[in-house]
């Protein structure tokens, strides 16, 4: 904490405050000042410097720059005939002389747009001066939505969101995909790969130009259109920001400014400390004043210029420790978190970053991708914490993959599942997810594809009886995602397409696959075809989210697991005032199954995975009233049923999850018909929202759906638990 306070005071003394310090983009790079364009670049190791581009025929002899005592080069280029000397959307580069007398050309570090000639294989990127006239600037029309009490996040990659094997655009995503997200009752969209990265297959994690939007999907105004459209739909937008490392590309990335100088004059550490062997990338020197200015300004730029509502910080574990979390299995021992292995400079940067973000935008949502479980990571900076609002619960998907790949259904441990889902630090919030993009990349499969594999090519038609593998797969797909959402954290995340069981895997175009985009797209036609079973998983996903929208159970601090029965394969828990019953047994139906609860009264079905509209068998009656019975002595848990003061009995079919809500007696006459057991209501609402979304989006504007196979499949073959105080045992990406 002292290092943070000292660093913050230094910034306040010399820069006028943290927020002023983070306005570096108004000083560095290209900025309009009276009568011309001023360009500044921090490059203390350069011996001479020029600005070159289309505007001067790539000859910088008449545009030499001057260097100040801090290593900042600058030049003012006067307007010509009342017009900027550098035309909007024209190419520019920073040319400088190294210590050996060799001149090199680099993309300006603070460039706001960079492009490449798509017709020229392996061509280097060019910086682009972006200053559109007023008529071409996008003006935001809609305010930011209120911060949700609990984020239900749709993780999306714009480029791979097209149904066609190509890169999708920001505007197409806004018009065609955002309505789908809203229809499924998500309240937040998290955008991957928005910041420019020259290598598409890096998933956006090898950033080359930190202030530039990825030009593959459009220009800066197009991205603003997307964000404004999301806000109009009530969706908050988070950016997947990468400040843990940078691309090692020399010609088009920050690494090009590293010419062997000391760490004090570089964006990166020198030697082994400046290089991440596993990621083949460069590591920032967070102790450097100008690096702090660069990264903090980067955050403010995306918040203010593009109206992002927060960030998901990638690779936080790598930042926190000098060992980067490699070959570490965190057990919860505090010596694993606070020792000489801790990168204090990086921790201080993250504290500054979170303080800045929440000062600029108090309602921002900031998430850490951390696998270690460092204490205090999710507590406010004012308390001595690092300041994140949430941490990703990264061990959960590893648990599901292990059970699915290595254990038979009857070998699944209810205790282990419950422990994995509740294993998080008290008062530090987590985002739970069953699978993200990590679990779908080449070499692995989605949960749906693990469950159903080749049967997804032939057994997904509703026109025939579901094969046993498909019946099991859809049932477990619903259960796995729902129990993860309901028990795993204070927020929920789903990766694009997994809500309807998108099959196969993700493989970006690369030399190894003949530069094919076939596995780098989303086959929306699968969920849109009425006769395919994908619609059932999609409908249940929307119903899960709507249940939280109605009852706010994710935001509730009341979470009690009352039973994890290994023999019966049943987990019973309460979240908020809802009671959840998960029966993982592959065969056993339990009639009159007693479940404990807190509040006495009458309970009804609020959501049922076995409902016909979700591809189930309709075995649970939704018009049944479940009345509680008192258990034991009030206030004496050991005399209660599973330590709960009340109980009621239910029907629990195999491979189902059913949620029960308490109904006040006064609602009997007024609300019973409206509630429709809530299950039909949830499904109907989802269908209505989908229809509204389709109307908003219009008919499909891009791409043609893949051909339907002859079989009609539509697919192209190509004990009470408390929250534990311990870290996740999983691997960072």
XYZ file of C-alpha atoms in Angstrom:
733
model
C 0.000 0.000 0.000
C 2.865 2.389 0.817
C 4.371 1.947 -2.647
C 0.987 2.751 -4.193
C 0.510 5.853 -2.048
C 4.045 7.066 -2.788
C 3.631 6.547 -6.541
C 0.270 8.299 -6.566
C 1.699 11.256 -4.657
C 4.574 11.566 -7.132
C 2.130 11.658 -10.028
C 0.011 14.269 -8.257
C 3.081 16.395 -7.552
C 4.582 16.298 -11.038
C 1.568 15.771 -13.321
C -1.293 17.486 -11.512
C -3.084 14.293 -10.520
C -3.760 10.779 -11.764
C -6.621 11.763 -14.045
C -4.569 14.514 -15.666
C -1.653 12.087 -16.034
C -3.984 9.714 -17.891
C -4.732 12.285 -20.577
C -1.509 11.430 -22.377
C -3.344 10.879 -25.646
C -4.027 14.623 -25.742
C -0.306 15.311 -25.611
C 1.362 12.361 -27.329
C 0.706 11.067 -30.802
C -1.049 13.375 -33.266
C -3.168 16.225 -31.915
C -4.692 19.309 -33.430
C -3.386 22.530 -31.924
C -3.879 26.066 -33.130
C -2.748 26.391 -36.715
C -1.463 22.870 -37.189
C -0.860 19.297 -36.068
C 1.530 18.554 -33.208
C 3.136 15.123 -33.054
C 5.023 13.858 -29.999
C 6.735 10.520 -29.400
C 8.675 9.184 -26.424
C 11.822 7.562 -27.827
C 14.790 8.498 -25.628
C 17.138 6.025 -27.346
C 16.668 7.629 -30.781
C 19.521 9.805 -32.048
C 17.480 11.677 -34.658
C 13.799 11.520 -35.632
C 11.425 12.484 -38.452
C 7.755 12.123 -39.291
C 7.058 10.567 -42.687
C 3.974 9.565 -44.616
C 1.823 10.030 -47.657
C 1.682 13.755 -46.912
C 5.413 14.289 -47.580
C 6.089 11.489 -50.028
C 7.739 9.446 -47.237
C 10.620 11.916 -47.175
C 11.166 13.296 -43.683
C 14.082 15.580 -44.453
C 11.815 18.614 -44.098
C 10.019 17.264 -41.024
C 12.779 16.683 -38.513
C 11.732 16.455 -34.874
C 13.265 17.953 -31.723
C 14.018 16.090 -28.515
C 13.542 17.418 -24.973
C 15.295 16.422 -21.744
C 12.752 13.637 -21.095
C 13.380 11.849 -24.376
C 10.216 13.172 -26.034
C 10.480 14.075 -29.717
C 8.077 16.665 -31.110
C 7.178 18.635 -34.212
C 4.440 21.038 -35.207
C 3.307 20.761 -38.809
C 1.531 23.988 -39.852
C -1.718 23.836 -41.804
C -1.487 24.392 -45.525
C -3.989 26.757 -47.082
C -6.259 26.401 -44.068
C -6.280 22.585 -44.291
C -4.325 20.110 -42.158
C -0.980 19.275 -43.729
C -1.623 15.593 -42.977
C -4.900 14.532 -44.600
C -7.362 12.452 -42.650
C -7.018 8.687 -43.271
C -3.515 9.001 -44.746
C -0.582 6.804 -43.796
C 2.155 7.960 -41.399
C 5.208 6.526 -39.653
C 7.851 7.568 -37.160
C 11.371 7.378 -38.587
C 14.339 7.491 -36.250
C 18.066 6.809 -36.166
C 19.415 4.113 -33.882
C 22.696 4.406 -32.025
C 24.496 2.569 -34.828
C 23.431 5.187 -37.362
C 20.767 2.995 -39.007
C 17.376 4.584 -39.706
C 14.217 2.561 -39.014
C 10.506 3.209 -39.582
C 7.944 2.444 -36.900
C 4.220 2.928 -36.361
C 3.692 5.768 -33.862
C 3.088 4.324 -30.391
C -0.043 6.402 -29.779
C -1.536 5.881 -33.254
C -5.342 5.703 -33.261
C -5.754 3.603 -36.396
C -3.537 1.198 -38.302
C -4.202 -0.685 -41.523
C -2.601 -3.285 -43.748
C -2.983 -4.112 -47.421
C -5.115 -7.292 -47.331
C -4.073 -8.188 -50.858
C -0.407 -8.341 -49.920
C 0.518 -11.420 -47.870
C 2.639 -10.604 -44.829
C 2.593 -6.883 -45.527
C 3.495 -4.637 -42.584
C 0.880 -2.430 -40.993
C 0.856 1.325 -41.531
C -0.121 3.942 -39.016
C -3.067 6.058 -40.167
C -3.753 9.653 -39.166
C -7.398 9.555 -38.053
C -9.164 12.910 -37.754
C -12.451 12.665 -39.700
C -14.447 15.778 -40.529
C -17.470 16.461 -38.357
C -19.803 14.998 -40.962
C -18.015 11.631 -40.732
C -17.624 11.455 -36.964
C -19.991 9.154 -35.130
C -21.953 10.976 -32.446
C -23.237 8.879 -29.557
C -27.011 9.001 -29.203
C -27.706 6.820 -26.189
C -26.561 7.067 -22.556
C -24.721 4.308 -20.781
C -27.113 1.787 -19.194
C -27.147 1.543 -15.394
C -24.544 -0.784 -13.913
C -26.185 -4.183 -13.370
C -26.321 -5.591 -9.855
C -24.880 -8.785 -11.280
C -23.290 -8.932 -14.738
C -24.550 -11.615 -17.094
C -21.793 -11.415 -19.653
C -21.821 -12.486 -23.285
C -18.192 -12.897 -24.349
C -17.921 -12.180 -28.055
C -15.367 -11.960 -30.844
C -16.594 -9.603 -33.549
C -14.386 -10.986 -36.307
C -15.568 -14.595 -35.955
C -19.257 -13.729 -35.444
C -20.195 -14.001 -39.116
C -22.049 -17.092 -40.389
C -19.808 -16.931 -43.430
C -16.136 -17.986 -43.389
C -14.773 -14.443 -43.235
C -14.092 -11.601 -40.831
C -17.248 -9.886 -39.622
C -17.572 -6.106 -39.237
C -18.432 -3.977 -36.224
C -21.611 -2.750 -37.895
C -22.745 -6.227 -38.915
C -22.154 -7.447 -35.369
C -24.145 -4.509 -34.024
C -27.088 -5.096 -36.335
C -27.175 -8.895 -36.394
C -25.590 -10.252 -33.204
C -26.356 -7.698 -30.491
C -30.125 -8.299 -30.825
C -29.504 -12.011 -30.219
C -27.576 -11.196 -27.060
C -30.337 -8.966 -25.757
C -32.990 -11.534 -26.666
C -31.235 -14.063 -24.419
C -31.439 -11.619 -21.506
C -27.749 -10.844 -21.101
C -27.025 -7.412 -19.662
C -23.352 -7.112 -20.645
C -21.301 -7.875 -23.724
C -17.541 -8.365 -23.459
C -15.662 -7.689 -26.686
C -12.476 -9.566 -27.456
C -9.769 -8.578 -29.932
C -10.882 -4.966 -30.315
C -7.401 -3.493 -29.917
C -5.231 -3.795 -33.038
C -3.190 -6.975 -33.332
C -1.361 -7.936 -36.486
C -1.702 -11.703 -35.919
C -5.387 -12.629 -36.171
C -4.920 -16.099 -34.650
C -3.637 -14.557 -31.403
C -7.311 -14.013 -30.444
C -6.357 -10.368 -29.932
C -3.875 -11.070 -27.148
C -0.703 -10.009 -29.002
C -1.495 -6.310 -29.205
C 0.554 -4.186 -31.560
C -1.210 -0.784 -31.439
C -2.806 -0.045 -28.082
C -4.853 3.026 -29.025
C -6.093 1.666 -32.359
C -9.226 -0.370 -33.045
C -8.706 -3.553 -35.012
C -9.039 -2.478 -38.645
C -10.123 -5.959 -39.776
C -13.668 -5.186 -38.639
C -13.867 -1.502 -39.501
C -12.721 1.918 -38.390
C -13.090 3.785 -35.081
C -16.451 5.284 -36.027
C -17.804 1.794 -36.775
C -16.828 0.577 -33.306
C -18.558 3.594 -31.774
C -21.695 2.636 -33.692
C -21.526 -0.861 -32.184
C -21.146 0.415 -28.625
C -23.935 2.952 -29.035
C -26.207 0.241 -30.452
C -25.428 -1.954 -27.442
C -26.290 0.889 -25.084
C -29.573 1.419 -26.914
C -30.416 -2.218 -26.149
C -29.549 -1.824 -22.467
C -26.264 -3.697 -22.791
C -23.117 -2.571 -21.005
C -19.933 -3.106 -23.022
C -16.655 -4.322 -21.549
C -13.347 -4.413 -23.378
C -10.943 -7.328 -23.125
C -7.854 -5.228 -22.425
C -4.321 -6.628 -22.579
C -1.819 -4.770 -20.414
C -0.025 -7.908 -19.243
C 2.223 -8.129 -22.286
C 2.653 -6.877 -25.855
C 3.397 -8.363 -29.247
C 7.082 -8.880 -29.958
C 6.579 -7.609 -33.504
C 9.183 -5.028 -34.399
C 7.861 -3.367 -37.556
C 4.316 -2.700 -36.359
C 4.376 -2.883 -32.547
C 5.793 -1.182 -29.472
C 8.674 -3.627 -29.533
C 10.034 -1.679 -32.477
C 10.964 1.127 -30.099
C 13.234 -1.208 -28.138
C 16.685 -0.946 -29.721
C 18.756 -2.273 -26.860
C 18.500 0.684 -24.502
C 18.169 0.448 -20.719
C 14.836 -0.411 -19.083
C 14.509 3.211 -17.919
C 14.349 4.302 -21.563
C 12.103 1.470 -22.807
C 8.511 0.319 -22.564
C 9.796 -3.103 -21.516
C 12.149 -4.754 -19.099
C 15.519 -5.806 -20.485
C 16.861 -9.339 -20.569
C 14.814 -12.357 -19.501
C 12.526 -10.254 -17.339
C 11.300 -8.433 -20.425
C 10.257 -11.551 -22.319
C 7.453 -14.062 -21.705
C 8.716 -17.384 -23.036
C 5.335 -19.133 -23.002
C 3.576 -16.347 -24.866
C 6.487 -15.232 -27.069
C 5.810 -11.612 -26.122
C 7.305 -8.593 -24.361
C 6.694 -7.616 -20.724
C 6.122 -4.037 -19.598
C 8.315 -2.171 -17.146
C 5.551 -0.940 -14.816
C 8.049 1.099 -12.778
C 8.723 3.376 -15.739
C 6.995 6.775 -15.609
C 6.168 6.898 -19.310
C 4.906 3.308 -19.320
C 2.495 4.242 -16.543
C 1.387 7.277 -18.551
C 0.933 5.154 -21.667
C -1.104 2.367 -20.050
C -3.237 4.564 -17.798
C -3.992 6.891 -20.690
C -4.908 3.871 -22.751
C -7.632 2.954 -20.268
C -9.000 6.480 -20.161
C -8.963 6.674 -23.974
C -11.227 3.634 -24.372
C -13.569 4.786 -21.596
C -14.010 8.333 -22.806
C -13.573 8.205 -26.569
C -15.521 4.982 -27.146
C -17.792 4.879 -24.069
C -16.776 1.417 -22.911
C -18.318 0.560 -19.547
C -15.345 -1.279 -18.112
C -12.668 -3.853 -18.743
C -11.733 -7.469 -18.395
C -7.982 -7.409 -17.703
C -6.258 -10.306 -19.425
C -3.366 -12.256 -17.923
C -3.451 -10.689 -14.471
C -1.743 -13.699 -12.874
C 1.207 -13.177 -15.186
C 1.424 -9.574 -14.014
C 1.210 -10.307 -10.295
C 4.202 -12.627 -10.043
C 7.694 -12.742 -11.488
C 7.127 -16.428 -12.244
C 3.911 -15.446 -14.120
C 2.026 -18.344 -12.534
C 3.896 -20.840 -14.694
C 4.110 -24.313 -13.110
C 2.409 -22.998 -9.975
C -0.448 -24.746 -8.187
C -1.816 -22.161 -5.774
C -3.014 -23.759 -2.543
C -4.072 -20.683 -0.598
C -0.899 -20.316 1.465
C -0.320 -16.567 1.824
C 3.400 -17.001 1.166
C 2.427 -17.905 -2.406
C 0.941 -14.434 -2.861
C 3.161 -12.133 -0.850
C 6.853 -12.810 -1.223
C 9.828 -11.834 -3.349
C 8.011 -13.535 -6.241
C 5.369 -10.791 -6.183
C 5.833 -8.119 -8.847
C 5.133 -5.086 -6.682
C 5.482 -2.666 -9.611
C 2.707 -4.490 -11.477
C 0.475 -4.598 -8.396
C 0.926 -0.844 -7.932
C 0.041 -0.272 -11.592
C -3.160 -2.319 -11.231
C -4.103 -0.344 -8.117
C -3.540 2.928 -9.974
C -5.516 1.613 -12.937
C -8.526 0.570 -10.854
C -8.479 3.818 -8.881
C -8.393 5.783 -12.128
C -11.157 3.774 -13.813
C -13.558 4.079 -10.892
C -12.809 7.783 -10.494
C -13.560 8.470 -14.147
C -16.529 6.112 -14.289
C -17.830 5.141 -10.833
C -20.197 2.577 -12.374
C -17.450 0.816 -14.310
C -17.142 -2.956 -14.098
C -13.562 -4.234 -13.952
C -12.750 -7.949 -14.006
C -9.436 -9.682 -13.393
C -8.446 -12.829 -15.237
C -6.555 -14.305 -12.315
C -6.107 -17.955 -11.481
C -4.120 -17.526 -8.275
C -6.785 -16.141 -5.977
C -4.536 -13.409 -4.562
C -6.167 -12.043 -1.378
C -7.454 -8.501 -1.781
C -7.493 -8.581 -5.575
C -11.245 -8.000 -5.520
C -11.368 -5.425 -2.749
C -11.325 -1.616 -3.185
C -8.030 0.229 -3.343
C -9.203 2.356 -0.406
C -9.092 -0.817 1.725
C -5.626 -1.750 0.518
C -6.983 -4.066 -2.165
C -6.009 -4.129 -5.822
C -9.417 -2.734 -6.752
C -11.070 -5.169 -9.154
C -14.841 -5.628 -8.970
C -14.703 -9.293 -9.946
C -12.284 -12.127 -10.567
C -12.885 -14.849 -13.128
C -13.529 -18.220 -11.449
C -11.074 -19.998 -13.713
C -11.007 -23.375 -11.956
C -14.673 -24.104 -12.694
C -14.333 -24.980 -16.406
C -11.314 -27.152 -15.606
C -13.484 -29.147 -13.191
C -16.193 -29.698 -15.795
C -13.702 -30.742 -18.469
C -12.127 -33.230 -16.062
C -15.474 -34.804 -15.164
C -16.675 -34.926 -18.760
C -13.494 -36.411 -20.189
C -12.259 -38.657 -17.402
C -15.242 -39.866 -15.350
C -18.434 -41.799 -15.929
C -21.705 -40.152 -14.887
C -21.952 -42.127 -11.640
C -18.370 -41.191 -10.758
C -19.153 -37.489 -10.608
C -18.762 -36.264 -7.035
C -21.486 -33.917 -5.810
C -19.182 -32.732 -3.025
C -16.397 -31.916 -5.468
C -18.746 -30.098 -7.848
C -20.224 -28.037 -5.012
C -16.793 -27.297 -3.547
C -15.398 -26.198 -6.925
C -18.317 -23.840 -7.434
C -18.219 -22.304 -3.943
C -14.431 -22.145 -3.591
C -13.936 -18.385 -3.583
C -12.844 -15.751 -1.139
C -15.484 -14.256 1.086
C -16.475 -10.709 -0.004
C -14.431 -10.972 -3.223
C -16.827 -11.408 -6.115
C -16.322 -13.857 -8.960
C -17.607 -14.295 -12.498
C -18.511 -17.951 -13.007
C -18.397 -19.712 -16.343
C -18.609 -23.302 -17.535
C -16.680 -22.573 -20.717
C -15.221 -19.524 -22.417
C -13.203 -19.058 -25.589
C -10.323 -20.898 -23.876
C -12.234 -24.176 -23.854
C -13.131 -23.913 -27.540
C -9.809 -23.253 -29.249
C -8.185 -25.700 -31.641
C -7.270 -28.970 -29.984
C -10.264 -28.882 -27.661
C -14.040 -28.962 -27.932
C -17.062 -27.142 -26.601
C -18.978 -28.839 -23.793
C -21.763 -29.685 -26.231
C -19.319 -31.345 -28.618
C -17.667 -33.296 -25.798
C -21.099 -34.518 -24.743
C -22.537 -35.356 -28.163
C -19.613 -35.422 -30.596
C -20.490 -36.990 -33.965
C -24.152 -37.337 -32.965
C -24.415 -33.577 -33.515
C -24.064 -34.255 -37.235
C -27.052 -36.576 -37.391
C -29.078 -36.560 -34.182
C -30.155 -32.942 -33.681
C -33.353 -33.061 -35.751
C -36.631 -32.766 -33.854
C -38.313 -34.742 -36.635
C -36.978 -37.969 -35.126
C -36.589 -39.241 -31.579
C -33.446 -37.987 -29.911
C -30.652 -40.561 -29.704
C -29.673 -41.371 -26.085
C -26.369 -39.514 -26.476
C -28.154 -36.361 -27.626
C -30.821 -36.640 -24.918
C -28.082 -36.952 -22.280
C -25.991 -34.238 -23.895
C -28.700 -31.593 -23.990
C -29.786 -32.394 -20.433
C -26.262 -32.131 -19.018
C -25.459 -29.067 -21.119
C -28.345 -27.249 -19.447
C -27.459 -28.508 -15.973
C -23.740 -27.734 -16.182
C -24.247 -24.175 -17.351
C -27.079 -23.482 -14.926
C -25.442 -24.796 -11.745
C -22.298 -22.889 -12.715
C -24.333 -19.719 -13.017
C -26.424 -20.272 -9.882
C -23.713 -21.435 -7.490
C -20.367 -20.410 -8.999
C -20.175 -16.676 -8.464
C -21.761 -13.247 -8.337
C -21.863 -12.934 -12.117
C -21.970 -15.252 -15.117
C -20.158 -15.448 -18.449
C -20.912 -17.343 -21.653
C -18.868 -17.388 -24.846
C -20.574 -16.603 -28.134
C -22.445 -19.621 -29.499
C -22.081 -21.842 -26.445
C -25.544 -20.786 -25.285
C -27.011 -23.032 -27.983
C -24.327 -25.703 -27.918
C -22.261 -24.570 -30.886
C -20.439 -27.685 -32.071
C -16.820 -28.378 -32.958
C -14.024 -25.961 -32.044
C -12.406 -22.663 -32.985
C -9.471 -22.556 -35.357
C -8.301 -19.247 -36.771
C -6.937 -19.140 -40.310
C -3.293 -20.175 -40.276
C -0.775 -21.972 -42.390
C -1.616 -25.288 -40.708
C -5.239 -25.215 -41.903
C -4.638 -23.661 -45.300
C -5.666 -20.211 -44.021
C -9.259 -21.398 -43.723
C -11.991 -19.413 -41.943
C -14.372 -22.380 -41.843
C -13.827 -23.003 -38.120
C -13.615 -19.294 -37.332
C -17.273 -18.309 -37.584
C -20.593 -18.896 -35.836
C -23.279 -21.065 -37.447
C -26.319 -19.086 -36.297
C -28.476 -21.039 -38.719
C -28.312 -24.006 -36.353
C -30.249 -22.222 -33.626
C -32.528 -20.454 -36.105
C -33.814 -23.669 -37.688
C -37.045 -24.563 -35.931
C -36.629 -28.302 -36.496
C -33.210 -28.522 -34.804
C -32.612 -29.182 -31.095
C -30.124 -26.336 -30.695
C -33.131 -24.093 -30.036
C -33.797 -25.912 -26.749
C -30.410 -25.103 -25.245
C -30.724 -21.530 -26.468
C -34.190 -21.142 -24.949
C -32.991 -22.474 -21.600
C -30.022 -20.099 -21.642
C -32.400 -17.163 -22.089
C -34.620 -18.517 -19.309
C -31.652 -18.821 -16.921
C -30.799 -15.178 -17.472
C -34.407 -14.067 -17.197
C -34.752 -15.913 -13.898
C -31.927 -13.790 -12.508
C -33.448 -10.670 -14.018
C -36.672 -11.455 -12.160
C -35.289 -12.701 -8.823
C -31.749 -11.174 -8.678
C -30.338 -14.321 -7.110
C -26.819 -13.675 -8.440
C -26.603 -10.460 -6.449
C -27.856 -12.122 -3.279
C -25.344 -12.818 -0.510
C -27.526 -15.681 0.700
C -26.014 -18.879 -0.663
C -26.480 -22.096 1.279
C -25.748 -25.610 0.052
C -27.934 -27.832 2.225
C -27.305 -31.211 0.601
C -24.730 -32.921 -1.620
C -25.845 -36.540 -1.742
C -23.236 -38.769 -3.381
C -25.447 -41.854 -3.591
C -28.473 -40.073 -5.001
C -26.326 -37.677 -7.092
C -28.403 -34.696 -5.946
C -27.323 -31.169 -4.966
C -29.781 -28.889 -3.163
C -29.020 -25.254 -2.390
C -30.602 -21.865 -1.853
C -29.578 -18.682 -3.593
C -31.558 -15.671 -2.485
C -35.022 -17.015 -1.686
C -34.977 -19.568 -4.513
C -34.454 -23.283 -3.915
C -32.448 -25.212 -6.530
C -32.605 -28.999 -6.933
C -30.073 -30.646 -9.295
C -30.404 -34.389 -9.925
C -27.311 -35.608 -11.786
C -28.258 -39.290 -11.549
C -28.533 -40.806 -15.040
C -31.520 -43.027 -14.167
C -33.128 -42.424 -10.773
C -36.321 -40.447 -10.312
C -37.040 -39.335 -6.750
C -40.731 -38.855 -5.959
C -41.529 -37.077 -2.730
C -37.908 -35.979 -2.403
C -37.493 -33.823 0.694
C -35.538 -30.579 0.275
C -34.685 -28.097 3.001
C -35.434 -24.395 2.839
C -35.278 -21.285 4.965
C -38.655 -19.612 4.708
C -41.956 -21.388 5.392
C -44.888 -21.173 3.013
C -45.895 -22.342 -0.430
C -43.433 -22.973 -3.279
C -43.974 -23.412 -7.014
C -41.763 -24.253 -9.965
C -39.949 -21.168 -11.247
C -37.762 -22.891 -13.839
C -37.587 -26.493 -15.003
C -34.895 -27.815 -17.348
C -37.122 -30.824 -18.100
C -39.887 -28.684 -19.577
C -40.882 -29.559 -23.134
C -39.984 -26.093 -24.399
C -36.394 -26.746 -23.290
C -36.154 -30.128 -24.978
C -37.034 -32.058 -21.826
C -39.633 -34.724 -21.132
C -42.162 -32.651 -19.188
C -42.183 -34.856 -16.112
C -42.489 -32.128 -13.461
C -45.903 -30.581 -12.857
C -45.842 -26.822 -12.879
C -49.294 -26.394 -11.345
C -48.392 -28.191 -8.117
C -48.248 -26.311 -4.832
C -45.480 -27.401 -2.484
C -46.235 -26.564 1.150
C -43.464 -26.516 3.730
C -43.298 -28.395 6.998
C -41.312 -27.159 10.007
C -38.227 -29.146 10.897
C -36.987 -29.445 14.479
C -36.683 -26.610 16.946
C -36.541 -23.040 15.632
C -33.050 -21.583 15.946
C -31.420 -24.960 16.613
C -29.883 -26.020 13.267
C -28.766 -29.442 14.463
C -32.407 -30.411 14.986
C -33.430 -29.211 11.509
C -33.478 -31.094 8.201
C -30.067 -30.629 6.573
C -29.678 -27.632 8.897
C -32.705 -25.954 7.349
C -35.707 -24.954 9.484
C -38.313 -25.977 6.898
C -38.750 -28.506 4.100
C -41.040 -29.453 1.237
C -41.243 -32.419 -1.106
C -40.691 -32.465 -4.857
C -40.443 -34.747 -7.858
C -36.870 -34.925 -9.159
C -36.389 -36.790 -12.464
C -32.893 -37.862 -13.593
C -30.606 -35.278 -15.219
C -32.836 -32.340 -14.377
C -32.617 -29.099 -12.474
C -35.702 -27.429 -11.052
C -35.934 -24.096 -9.262
C -38.678 -23.323 -6.756
C -39.855 -19.879 -5.713
C -41.860 -18.984 -2.619
C -45.345 -17.666 -3.403
C -47.152 -15.399 -1.000
C -50.696 -16.513 -0.257
C -52.103 -13.163 -1.392
C -50.711 -13.876 -4.859
C -52.921 -16.940 -5.170
C -55.874 -15.212 -6.773
C -54.085 -12.349 -8.497
C -50.925 -13.776 -9.948
C -51.331 -17.492 -10.397
C -52.647 -17.328 -13.947
C -50.039 -14.744 -14.889
C -47.157 -16.809 -13.525
C -47.980 -19.877 -15.644
C -45.594 -21.655 -13.233
C -43.120 -19.072 -14.563
C -41.595 -21.704 -16.804
C -43.883 -21.026 -19.755
C -43.541 -17.314 -19.050
C -39.769 -17.492 -19.268
C -39.863 -19.442 -22.505
C -42.514 -17.210 -24.039
C -40.592 -14.105 -23.078
C -37.471 -15.470 -24.714
C -39.334 -16.250 -27.918
C -40.913 -12.802 -27.973
C -37.560 -11.113 -27.421
C -36.009 -13.170 -30.179
C -38.774 -12.119 -32.545
C -38.277 -8.487 -31.525
C -34.552 -8.863 -32.049
C -35.067 -10.317 -35.483
C -37.302 -7.399 -36.351
C -34.622 -4.983 -35.161
C -31.914 -6.750 -37.068
C -34.034 -7.292 -40.165
C -33.428 -10.194 -42.428
C -29.944 -11.671 -42.430
C -27.786 -9.116 -44.178
C -24.603 -11.080 -44.508
C -23.606 -14.581 -45.329
C -25.483 -17.596 -46.468
C -26.127 -20.446 -44.056
C -24.222 -23.667 -44.550
C -26.031 -26.392 -46.382
C -28.272 -28.652 -44.361
C -27.222 -32.273 -44.350
C -29.600 -34.772 -45.819
C -30.478 -35.982 -42.342
C -31.735 -32.499 -41.431
C -29.146 -31.923 -38.724
C -28.200 -28.527 -40.184
C -24.528 -28.956 -39.343
C -21.829 -28.957 -41.937
C -19.447 -31.808 -41.212
C -16.175 -30.035 -41.652
C -23.432 -31.093 3.905
C -23.456 -27.227 4.223
C -20.690 -25.577 2.360
C -19.192 -22.191 3.101
C -17.089 -20.141 0.743
C -13.488 -21.302 1.144
C -10.507 -18.981 1.538
C -8.243 -20.517 -1.058
C -7.042 -19.932 -4.627
C -8.173 -21.736 -7.755
C -6.077 -24.670 -8.895
C -6.092 -24.047 -12.610
C -3.926 -22.672 -15.362
C -3.884 -19.144 -16.745
C -4.117 -18.695 -20.507
